């Protein structure tokens, strides 16, 4: 049976203000509000983690930044 490890990464809004998303004054963030060039940067971030073997499980946007939930399969234990 495959075994997985998980990782949660945090990307604070101050480091992503020009990178990822736009939120309205109420703190609601919607993907369709993200400009095209910022989507390309987000794609680069996701691809970088993917090359390291991580699969994105979920991403949560908020006024304070975002959280990304990743998983990857662990090598089989030698038996």
Coordinates of C-alpha atoms in Angstrom, one line a residue:
X1 CA 0.0 0.0 0.0
X2 CA 1.4 3.4 -0.9
X3 CA 2.4 5.7 2.0
X4 CA 2.4 9.5 1.8
X5 CA 4.0 12.4 3.5
X6 CA 2.3 15.8 3.7
X7 CA 3.5 19.4 4.0
X8 CA 1.7 22.7 4.4
X9 CA 3.4 25.8 3.2
X10 CA 2.4 29.4 4.1
X11 CA 2.8 32.3 1.7
X12 CA 2.1 35.6 3.6
X13 CA 0.3 38.4 1.8
X14 CA 3.2 40.8 2.1
X15 CA 5.4 38.5 0.1
X16 CA 2.8 37.8 -2.5
X17 CA 1.1 41.2 -2.9
X18 CA 2.6 41.5 -6.4
X19 CA 2.7 37.8 -7.0
X20 CA -0.5 35.9 -6.6
X21 CA -3.9 37.3 -5.7
X22 CA -6.2 40.2 -5.2
X23 CA -8.7 40.5 -2.3
X24 CA -11.5 43.0 -1.8
X25 CA -11.9 45.2 1.3
X26 CA -13.9 42.5 3.0
X27 CA -11.0 40.0 2.6
X28 CA -12.7 37.9 0.0
X29 CA -10.3 36.6 -2.6
X30 CA -11.4 35.0 -5.9
X31 CA -9.3 33.3 -8.5
X32 CA -10.9 35.1 -11.5
X33 CA -9.6 38.4 -10.0
X34 CA -6.0 37.3 -10.4
X35 CA -4.3 39.1 -13.4
X36 CA -2.8 36.8 -16.1
X37 CA 0.8 37.6 -15.3
X38 CA 0.3 36.7 -11.6
X39 CA -1.3 33.4 -12.6
X40 CA 1.9 32.6 -14.6
X41 CA 3.9 33.3 -11.4
X42 CA 1.6 31.0 -9.4
X43 CA 2.0 28.3 -12.1
X44 CA 5.8 28.6 -11.7
X45 CA 5.5 28.2 -7.9
X46 CA 3.3 25.1 -8.4
X47 CA 5.6 23.6 -11.0
X48 CA 8.7 24.1 -8.8
X49 CA 7.1 22.1 -6.0
X50 CA 5.9 19.5 -8.6
X51 CA 9.4 18.9 -9.8
X52 CA 10.4 18.2 -6.2
X53 CA 7.8 15.4 -6.2
X54 CA 5.0 17.2 -4.4
X55 CA 1.4 17.1 -5.5
X56 CA -0.9 20.0 -4.6
X57 CA -3.9 18.8 -2.6
X58 CA -5.5 22.1 -1.9
X59 CA -4.8 25.8 -1.9
X60 CA -6.6 28.2 0.4
X61 CA -6.6 32.0 -0.3
X62 CA -7.3 34.6 2.3
X63 CA -6.7 38.2 3.0
X64 CA -3.5 37.3 5.0
X65 CA -2.0 35.2 2.2
X66 CA -2.4 31.6 1.2
X67 CA -1.8 28.1 2.5
X68 CA -0.9 25.3 0.2
X69 CA -1.4 21.6 1.1
X70 CA 1.0 19.2 -0.6
X71 CA 1.5 15.4 -0.6
X72 CA 4.0 13.0 -2.1
X73 CA 4.5 9.3 -2.0
X74 CA 7.1 8.0 0.4
X75 CA 9.6 5.4 -0.9
X76 CA 8.7 1.9 0.0
X77 CA 10.2 0.6 3.3
X78 CA 12.9 -2.0 2.6
X79 CA 11.6 -5.4 3.8

